[in-house]
Coordinates of C-alpha atoms and ligand atoms in Angstrom, one line a residue:
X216 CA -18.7 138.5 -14.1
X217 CA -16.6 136.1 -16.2
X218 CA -13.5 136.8 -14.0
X219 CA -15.7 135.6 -11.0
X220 CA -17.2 132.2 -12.8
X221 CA -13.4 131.3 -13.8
X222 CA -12.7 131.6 -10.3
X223 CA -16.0 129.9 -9.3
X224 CA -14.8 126.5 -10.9
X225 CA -11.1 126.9 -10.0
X226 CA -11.8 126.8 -6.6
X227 CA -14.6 124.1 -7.0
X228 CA -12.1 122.0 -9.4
X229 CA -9.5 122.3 -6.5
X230 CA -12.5 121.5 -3.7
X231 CA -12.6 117.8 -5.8
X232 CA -9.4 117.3 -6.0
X233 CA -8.8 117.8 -2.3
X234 CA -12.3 115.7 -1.3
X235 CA -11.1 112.8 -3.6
X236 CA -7.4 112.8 -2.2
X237 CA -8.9 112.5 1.2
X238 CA -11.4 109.9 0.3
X239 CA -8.9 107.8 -1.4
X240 CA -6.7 108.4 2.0
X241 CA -10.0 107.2 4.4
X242 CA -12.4 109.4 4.1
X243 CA -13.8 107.3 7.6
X244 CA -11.4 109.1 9.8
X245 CA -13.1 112.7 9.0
X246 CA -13.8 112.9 12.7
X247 CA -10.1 112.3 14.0
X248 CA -6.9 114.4 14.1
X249 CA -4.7 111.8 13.0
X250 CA -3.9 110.6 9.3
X251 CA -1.8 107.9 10.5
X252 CA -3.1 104.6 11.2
X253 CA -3.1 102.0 13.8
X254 CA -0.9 99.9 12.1
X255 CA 1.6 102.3 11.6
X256 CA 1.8 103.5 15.4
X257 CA 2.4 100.4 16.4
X258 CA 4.4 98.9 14.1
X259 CA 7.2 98.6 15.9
X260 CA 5.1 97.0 18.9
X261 CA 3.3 94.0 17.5
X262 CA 1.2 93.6 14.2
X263 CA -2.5 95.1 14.6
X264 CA -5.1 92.5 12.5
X265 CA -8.7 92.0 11.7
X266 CA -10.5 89.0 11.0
X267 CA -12.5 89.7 7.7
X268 CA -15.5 88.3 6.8
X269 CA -16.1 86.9 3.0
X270 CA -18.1 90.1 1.7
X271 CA -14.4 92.4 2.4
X272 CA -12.7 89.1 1.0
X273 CA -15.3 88.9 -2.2
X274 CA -14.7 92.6 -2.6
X275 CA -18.0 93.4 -1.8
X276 CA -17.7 95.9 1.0
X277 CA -15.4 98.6 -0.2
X278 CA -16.0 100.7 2.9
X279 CA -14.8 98.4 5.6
X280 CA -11.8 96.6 3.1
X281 CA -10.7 100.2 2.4
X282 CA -10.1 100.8 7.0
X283 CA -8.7 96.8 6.7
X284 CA -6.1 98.4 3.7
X285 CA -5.3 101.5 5.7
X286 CA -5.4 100.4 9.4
X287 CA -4.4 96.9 9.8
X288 CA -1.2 94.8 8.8
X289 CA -2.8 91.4 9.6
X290 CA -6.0 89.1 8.3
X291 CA -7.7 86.4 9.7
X292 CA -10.4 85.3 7.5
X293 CA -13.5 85.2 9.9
X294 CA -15.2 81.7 8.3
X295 CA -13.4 81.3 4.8
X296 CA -11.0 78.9 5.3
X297 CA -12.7 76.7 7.9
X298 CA -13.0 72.8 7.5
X299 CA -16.4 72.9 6.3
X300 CA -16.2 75.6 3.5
X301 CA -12.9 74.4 1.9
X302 CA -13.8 70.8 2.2
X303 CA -17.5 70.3 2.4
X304 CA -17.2 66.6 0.6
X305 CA -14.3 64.1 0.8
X306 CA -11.5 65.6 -1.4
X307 CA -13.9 68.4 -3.0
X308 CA -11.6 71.8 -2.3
X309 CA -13.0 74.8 -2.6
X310 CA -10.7 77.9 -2.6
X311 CA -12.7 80.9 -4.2
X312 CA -12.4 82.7 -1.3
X313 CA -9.5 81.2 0.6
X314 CA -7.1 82.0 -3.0
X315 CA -8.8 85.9 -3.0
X316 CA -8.4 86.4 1.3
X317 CA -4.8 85.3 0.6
X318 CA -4.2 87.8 -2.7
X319 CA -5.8 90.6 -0.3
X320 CA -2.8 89.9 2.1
X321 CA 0.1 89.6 -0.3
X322 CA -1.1 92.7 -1.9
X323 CA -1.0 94.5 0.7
X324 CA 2.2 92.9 2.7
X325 CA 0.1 91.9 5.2
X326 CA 0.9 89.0 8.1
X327 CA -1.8 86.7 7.0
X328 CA -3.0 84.5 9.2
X329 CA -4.7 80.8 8.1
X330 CA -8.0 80.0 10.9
X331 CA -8.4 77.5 11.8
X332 CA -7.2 73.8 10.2
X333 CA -8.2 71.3 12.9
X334 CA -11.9 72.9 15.4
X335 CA -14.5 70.4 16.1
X336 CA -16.7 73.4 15.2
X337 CA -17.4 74.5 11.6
X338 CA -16.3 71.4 10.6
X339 CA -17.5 69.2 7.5
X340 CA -20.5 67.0 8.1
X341 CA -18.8 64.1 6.5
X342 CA -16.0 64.2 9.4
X343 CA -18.4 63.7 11.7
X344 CA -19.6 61.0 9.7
X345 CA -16.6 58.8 9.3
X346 CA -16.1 55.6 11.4
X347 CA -13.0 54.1 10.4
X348 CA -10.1 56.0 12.5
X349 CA -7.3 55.3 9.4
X350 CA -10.0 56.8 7.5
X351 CA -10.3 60.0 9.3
X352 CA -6.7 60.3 9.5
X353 CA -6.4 60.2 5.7
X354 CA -8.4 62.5 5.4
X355 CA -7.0 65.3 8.0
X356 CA -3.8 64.4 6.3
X357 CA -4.8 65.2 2.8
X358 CA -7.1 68.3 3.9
X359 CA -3.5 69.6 5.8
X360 CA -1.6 68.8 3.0
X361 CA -3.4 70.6 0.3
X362 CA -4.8 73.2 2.2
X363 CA -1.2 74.3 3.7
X364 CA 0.8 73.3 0.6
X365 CA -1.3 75.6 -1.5
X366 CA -0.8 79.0 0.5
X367 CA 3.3 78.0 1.7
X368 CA 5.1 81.1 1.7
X369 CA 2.3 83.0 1.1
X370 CA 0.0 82.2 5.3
X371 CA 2.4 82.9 7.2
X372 CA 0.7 81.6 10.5
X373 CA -1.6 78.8 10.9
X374 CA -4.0 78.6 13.8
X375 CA -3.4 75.0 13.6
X376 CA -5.7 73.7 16.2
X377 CA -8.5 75.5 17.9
X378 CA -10.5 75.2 21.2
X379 CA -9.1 71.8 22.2
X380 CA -9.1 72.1 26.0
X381 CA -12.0 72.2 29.0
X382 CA -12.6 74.8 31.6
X383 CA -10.6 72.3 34.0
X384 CA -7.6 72.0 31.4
X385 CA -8.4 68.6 30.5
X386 CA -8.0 67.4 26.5
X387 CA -11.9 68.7 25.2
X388 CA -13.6 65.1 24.1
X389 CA -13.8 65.8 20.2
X390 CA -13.8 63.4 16.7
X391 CA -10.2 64.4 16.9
X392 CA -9.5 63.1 20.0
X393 CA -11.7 60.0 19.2
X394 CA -10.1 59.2 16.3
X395 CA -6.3 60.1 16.9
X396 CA -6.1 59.6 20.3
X397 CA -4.7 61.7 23.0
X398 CA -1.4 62.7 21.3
X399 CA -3.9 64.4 18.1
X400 CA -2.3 67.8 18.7
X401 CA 1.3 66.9 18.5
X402 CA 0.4 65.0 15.2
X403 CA -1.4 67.8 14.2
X404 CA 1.6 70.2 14.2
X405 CA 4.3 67.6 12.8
X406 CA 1.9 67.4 9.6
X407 CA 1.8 71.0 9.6
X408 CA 5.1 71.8 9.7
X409 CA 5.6 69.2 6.5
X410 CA 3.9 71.0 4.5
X411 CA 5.1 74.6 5.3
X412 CA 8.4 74.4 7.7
X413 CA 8.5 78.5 7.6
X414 CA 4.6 78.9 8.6
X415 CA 4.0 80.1 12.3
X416 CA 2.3 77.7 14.2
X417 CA 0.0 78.8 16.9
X418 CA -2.5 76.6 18.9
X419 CA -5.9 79.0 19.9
X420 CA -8.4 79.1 22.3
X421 CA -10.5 81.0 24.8
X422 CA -11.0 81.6 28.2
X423 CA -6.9 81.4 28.6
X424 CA -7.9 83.9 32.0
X425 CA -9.0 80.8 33.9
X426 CA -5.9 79.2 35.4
X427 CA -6.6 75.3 35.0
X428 CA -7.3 76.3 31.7
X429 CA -3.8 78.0 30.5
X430 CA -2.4 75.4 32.7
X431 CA -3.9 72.2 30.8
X432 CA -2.6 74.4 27.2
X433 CA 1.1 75.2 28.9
X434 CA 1.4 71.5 29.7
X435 CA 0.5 70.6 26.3
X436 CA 3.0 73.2 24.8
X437 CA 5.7 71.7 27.6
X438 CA 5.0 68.1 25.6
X439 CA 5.2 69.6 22.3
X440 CA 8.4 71.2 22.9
X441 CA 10.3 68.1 25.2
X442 CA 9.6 66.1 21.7
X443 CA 11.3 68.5 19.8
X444 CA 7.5 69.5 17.5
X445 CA 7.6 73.1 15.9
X446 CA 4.7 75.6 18.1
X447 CA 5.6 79.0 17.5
X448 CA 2.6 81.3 19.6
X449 CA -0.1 80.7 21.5
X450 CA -3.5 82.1 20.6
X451 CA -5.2 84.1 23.4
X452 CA -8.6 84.3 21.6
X453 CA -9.9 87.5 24.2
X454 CA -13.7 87.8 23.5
X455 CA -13.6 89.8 26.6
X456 CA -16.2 92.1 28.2
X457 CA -16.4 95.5 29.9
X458 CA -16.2 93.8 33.5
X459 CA -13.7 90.6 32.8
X460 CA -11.1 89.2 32.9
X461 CA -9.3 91.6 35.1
X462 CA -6.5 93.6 33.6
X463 CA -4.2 91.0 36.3
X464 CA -5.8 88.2 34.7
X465 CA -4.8 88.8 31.8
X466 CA -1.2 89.9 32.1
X467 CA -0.9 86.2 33.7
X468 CA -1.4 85.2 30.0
X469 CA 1.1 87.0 28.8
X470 CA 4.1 86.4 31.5
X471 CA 2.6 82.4 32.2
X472 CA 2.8 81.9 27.9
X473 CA 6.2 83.8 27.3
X474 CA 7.9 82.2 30.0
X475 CA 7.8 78.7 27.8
X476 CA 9.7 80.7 25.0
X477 CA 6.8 80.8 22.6
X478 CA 5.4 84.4 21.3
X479 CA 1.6 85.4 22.5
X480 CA -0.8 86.5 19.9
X481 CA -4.4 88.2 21.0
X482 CA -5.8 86.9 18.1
X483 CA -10.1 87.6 18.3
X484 CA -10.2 90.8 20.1
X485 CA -13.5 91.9 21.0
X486 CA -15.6 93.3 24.0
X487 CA -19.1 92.8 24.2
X488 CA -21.1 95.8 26.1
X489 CA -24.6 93.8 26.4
X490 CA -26.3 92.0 29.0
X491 CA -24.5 88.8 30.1
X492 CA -27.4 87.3 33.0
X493 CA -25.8 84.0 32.3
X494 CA -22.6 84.8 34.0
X495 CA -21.5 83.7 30.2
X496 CA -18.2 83.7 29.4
X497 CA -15.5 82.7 26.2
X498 CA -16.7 82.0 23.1
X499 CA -18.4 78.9 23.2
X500 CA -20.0 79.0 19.5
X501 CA -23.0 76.7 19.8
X502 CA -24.0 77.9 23.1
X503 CA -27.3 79.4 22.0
X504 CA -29.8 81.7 24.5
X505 CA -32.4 82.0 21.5
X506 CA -35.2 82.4 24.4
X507 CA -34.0 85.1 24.5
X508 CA -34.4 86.5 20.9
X509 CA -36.5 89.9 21.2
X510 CA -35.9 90.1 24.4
X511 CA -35.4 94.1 25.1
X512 CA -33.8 93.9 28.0
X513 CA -31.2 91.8 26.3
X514 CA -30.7 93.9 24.0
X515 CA -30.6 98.0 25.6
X516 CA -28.8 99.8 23.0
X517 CA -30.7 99.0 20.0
X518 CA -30.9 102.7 18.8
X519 CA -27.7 104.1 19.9
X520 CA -25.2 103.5 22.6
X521 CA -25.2 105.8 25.7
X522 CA -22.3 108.2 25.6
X523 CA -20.9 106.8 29.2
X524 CA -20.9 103.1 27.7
X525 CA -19.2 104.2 24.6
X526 CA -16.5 105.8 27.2
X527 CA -16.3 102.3 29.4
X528 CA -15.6 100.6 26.1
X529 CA -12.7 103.2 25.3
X530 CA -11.1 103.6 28.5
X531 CA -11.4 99.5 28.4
X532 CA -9.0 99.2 25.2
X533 CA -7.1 101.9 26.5
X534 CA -6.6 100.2 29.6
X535 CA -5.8 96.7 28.0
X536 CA -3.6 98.3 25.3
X537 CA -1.5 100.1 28.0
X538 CA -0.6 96.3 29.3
X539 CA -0.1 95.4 25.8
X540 CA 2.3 97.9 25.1
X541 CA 4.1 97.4 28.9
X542 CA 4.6 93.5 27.5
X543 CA 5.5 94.7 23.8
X544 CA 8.6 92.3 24.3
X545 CA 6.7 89.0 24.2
X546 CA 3.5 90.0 22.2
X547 CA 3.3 89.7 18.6
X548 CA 0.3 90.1 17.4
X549 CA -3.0 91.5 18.4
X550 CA -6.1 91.1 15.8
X551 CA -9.9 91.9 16.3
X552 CA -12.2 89.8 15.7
X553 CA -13.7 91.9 12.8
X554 CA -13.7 95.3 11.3
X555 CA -16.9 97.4 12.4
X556 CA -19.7 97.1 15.0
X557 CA -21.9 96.0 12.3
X558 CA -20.7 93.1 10.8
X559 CA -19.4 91.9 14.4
X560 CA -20.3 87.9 15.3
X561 CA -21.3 89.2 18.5
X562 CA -24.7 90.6 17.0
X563 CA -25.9 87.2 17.2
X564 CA -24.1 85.4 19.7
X565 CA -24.8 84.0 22.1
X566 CA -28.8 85.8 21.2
X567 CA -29.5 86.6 17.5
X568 CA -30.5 90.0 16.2
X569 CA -28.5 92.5 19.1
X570 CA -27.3 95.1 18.1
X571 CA -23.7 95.3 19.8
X572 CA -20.6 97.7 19.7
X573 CA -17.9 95.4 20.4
X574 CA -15.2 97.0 18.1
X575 CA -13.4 100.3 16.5
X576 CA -15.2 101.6 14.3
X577 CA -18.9 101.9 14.2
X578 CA -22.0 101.0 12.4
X579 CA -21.2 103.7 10.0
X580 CA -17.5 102.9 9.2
X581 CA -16.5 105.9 11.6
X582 CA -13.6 105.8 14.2
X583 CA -15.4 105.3 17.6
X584 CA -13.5 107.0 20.9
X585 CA -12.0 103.8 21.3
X586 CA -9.4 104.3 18.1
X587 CA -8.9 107.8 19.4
X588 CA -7.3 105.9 22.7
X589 CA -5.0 103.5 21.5
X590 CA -3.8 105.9 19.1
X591 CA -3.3 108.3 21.2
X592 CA -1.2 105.9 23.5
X593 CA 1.6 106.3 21.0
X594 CA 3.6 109.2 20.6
X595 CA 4.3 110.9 17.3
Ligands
XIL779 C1 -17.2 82.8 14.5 C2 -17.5 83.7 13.4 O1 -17.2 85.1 13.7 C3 -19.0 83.6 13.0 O2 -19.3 84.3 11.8 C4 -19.4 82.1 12.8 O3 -20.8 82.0 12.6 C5 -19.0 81.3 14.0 O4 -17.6 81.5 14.3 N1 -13.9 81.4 18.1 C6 -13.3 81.2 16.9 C7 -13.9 81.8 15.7 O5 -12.2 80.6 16.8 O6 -13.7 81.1 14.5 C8 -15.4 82.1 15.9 O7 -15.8 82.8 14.7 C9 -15.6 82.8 17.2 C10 -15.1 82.0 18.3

């Protein structure tokens, strides 16, 4: 009898040791046959990222910052280091959460990305405010200059400006515009690449599919690089759906954005599976459908997703990862926009309170059939 209780807690000593090695090693990927991550298949492809919201940056989700740790060689801070949180009031900084996203990356020798410096969106109220134009020039020069100067060497990529352009491929009417004039961009980068001459420099946006679009950004990049001012990528934003843009369309932003020399990043990876009656597409931020809030047709996976959506939405990244890895040579980067279905943006936009499945790993920090794919698409 005593022989068999020494044995009991031998093996149950040894069944805790074993349970916390494998929690400490991601626990979340119980129900896949792979201990190596994402990152590390492809890390001689392109960097694999996720934007993080400011609970994983906070420390305050443990679950999702451990997958960010083990699966991803790349942050974007999802809100943290926009205009209006890190400069709310003329020359008050505020760099709580910018300073911890940054230690997160270095930590972890991460490719850590800065979003955004210059969007008309998420921007301070007192921006929108100023009427003198040397005015709001001072103050995009001293918001560049201490934001930048503070993380140099440490971001290696800025997303220095965001969402500038129209459907058409004309220069989007913005305070920026308004109060810099058409050459803002250009001006943009040069202060940019003062304050950190090693820092990436990528201009962002959405909707890159549409051909006047890419066109208006290419020209802009064509400028840019006759005058001799640093642009490093551009940012193919790719809040894509189960339907669009085709898989052509989108390897016309890769071959039409390399061809100009410059590296292409998918940098806000995500693919909504809900109703889109409005023919809606990109990322507009402020478009806002809130008639249809509680809508249930809107929103037809609110207690699970059907097992032949959940397959769409794999063989969708498998699909769009097989192009990715056929163009490996001119893509560096590819980040989604966020960590697990859960915390996803898209759960309330463009209609509040969906519940969506957009990304890898699902609303219980699991691997979804979609990881299983584009790990699979690299060999051992
Ligand atoms: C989104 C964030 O995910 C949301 O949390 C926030 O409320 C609005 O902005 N394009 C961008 C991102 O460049 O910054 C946006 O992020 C999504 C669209």
């Amino acid at each position: 009898m005593k022989i068999n209780i020494t044995k009991f807690t031998v093996t149950s000593i040894i069944l805790i040791i074993v349970c916390s090695i494998s929690c400490a090693n991601g626990l979340y990927k119980s129900n896949i046959d792979t201990k190596e991550s994402l990152s590390d298949k492809y890390k001689d492809l392109f960097y694999i990222g996720a934007a993080i919201n400011e609970d994983i940056i906070m420390g305050r989700d443990s679950k999702s910052e451990n997958i960010v740790r083990s699966e991803f060689n790349s942050i974007t801070p999802e809100n943290s280091l926009k205009w209006m949180y890190v400069q709310p009031a003329p020359n008050h900084f505020n760099f709580v959460a910018g300073d911890k996203y940054v230690e997160l990356g270095v930590k972890n020798n991460m490719y850590i990305v800065g979003h955004a410096l210059v969007w008309h969106n998420q921007l301070a109220d007192f921006m929108k405010r100023t009427e003198s134009s040397d005015e709001f020039i001072n103050h995009v020069e001293n918001h560049i200059g201490t934001v930048v100067s503070r993380y140099k060497g440490k971001i290696d990529a800025w997303d220095v400006v965001n969402e500038a352009f129209n459907e058409d491929g004309s220069l989007r009417s913005s305070v920026f515009k308004n109060q810099m004039g058409d050459n803002y961009i250009e001006n943009i980068f040069k202060l940019v690449e003062i304050s950190d001459p090693d820092a990436d420099l990528i201009y962002n946006d959405y909707n890159l599919y549409k051909p006047a679009k890419l066109a208006g950004v290419l020209e802009m990049v064509k400028r840019l690089q006759s005058n001799g001012t640093k642009i490093s990528a551009i940012g193919a934003q790719a809040h894509w759906r189960l339907d669009s843009p085709s898989l052509k369309e989108i390897e016309q932003i890769i071959l039409n954005i390399s061809e100009l020399g410059v590296e292409v990043m998918f940098t806000e990876l995500d693919i909504t599976v809900l109703p889109n009656p409005w023919k809606l597409v990109g990322a507009e931020v402020t478009q806002n459908f809130s008639k249809f809030e509680g809508d249930p047709k809107m929103n037809p996976y609110e207690n699970g997703l059907p097992q032949s959506i959940e397959k769409q939405l794999a063989k969708r990244y498998e699909d769009i990862f097989k192009l990715f890895i056929k163009h490996q040579d001119k893509i560096s980067r590819v980040t989604f926009w966020g960590v697990m279905d859960k915390h996803s943006w898209l759960n309330d936009w463009p209609i509040k309170g969906r519940t969506n499945y957009p990304l890898l790993f699902d609303r219980y920090y699991k691997p979804k059939q979609a990881y299983n794919k584009l790990i699979n698409l690299i060999g051992n």
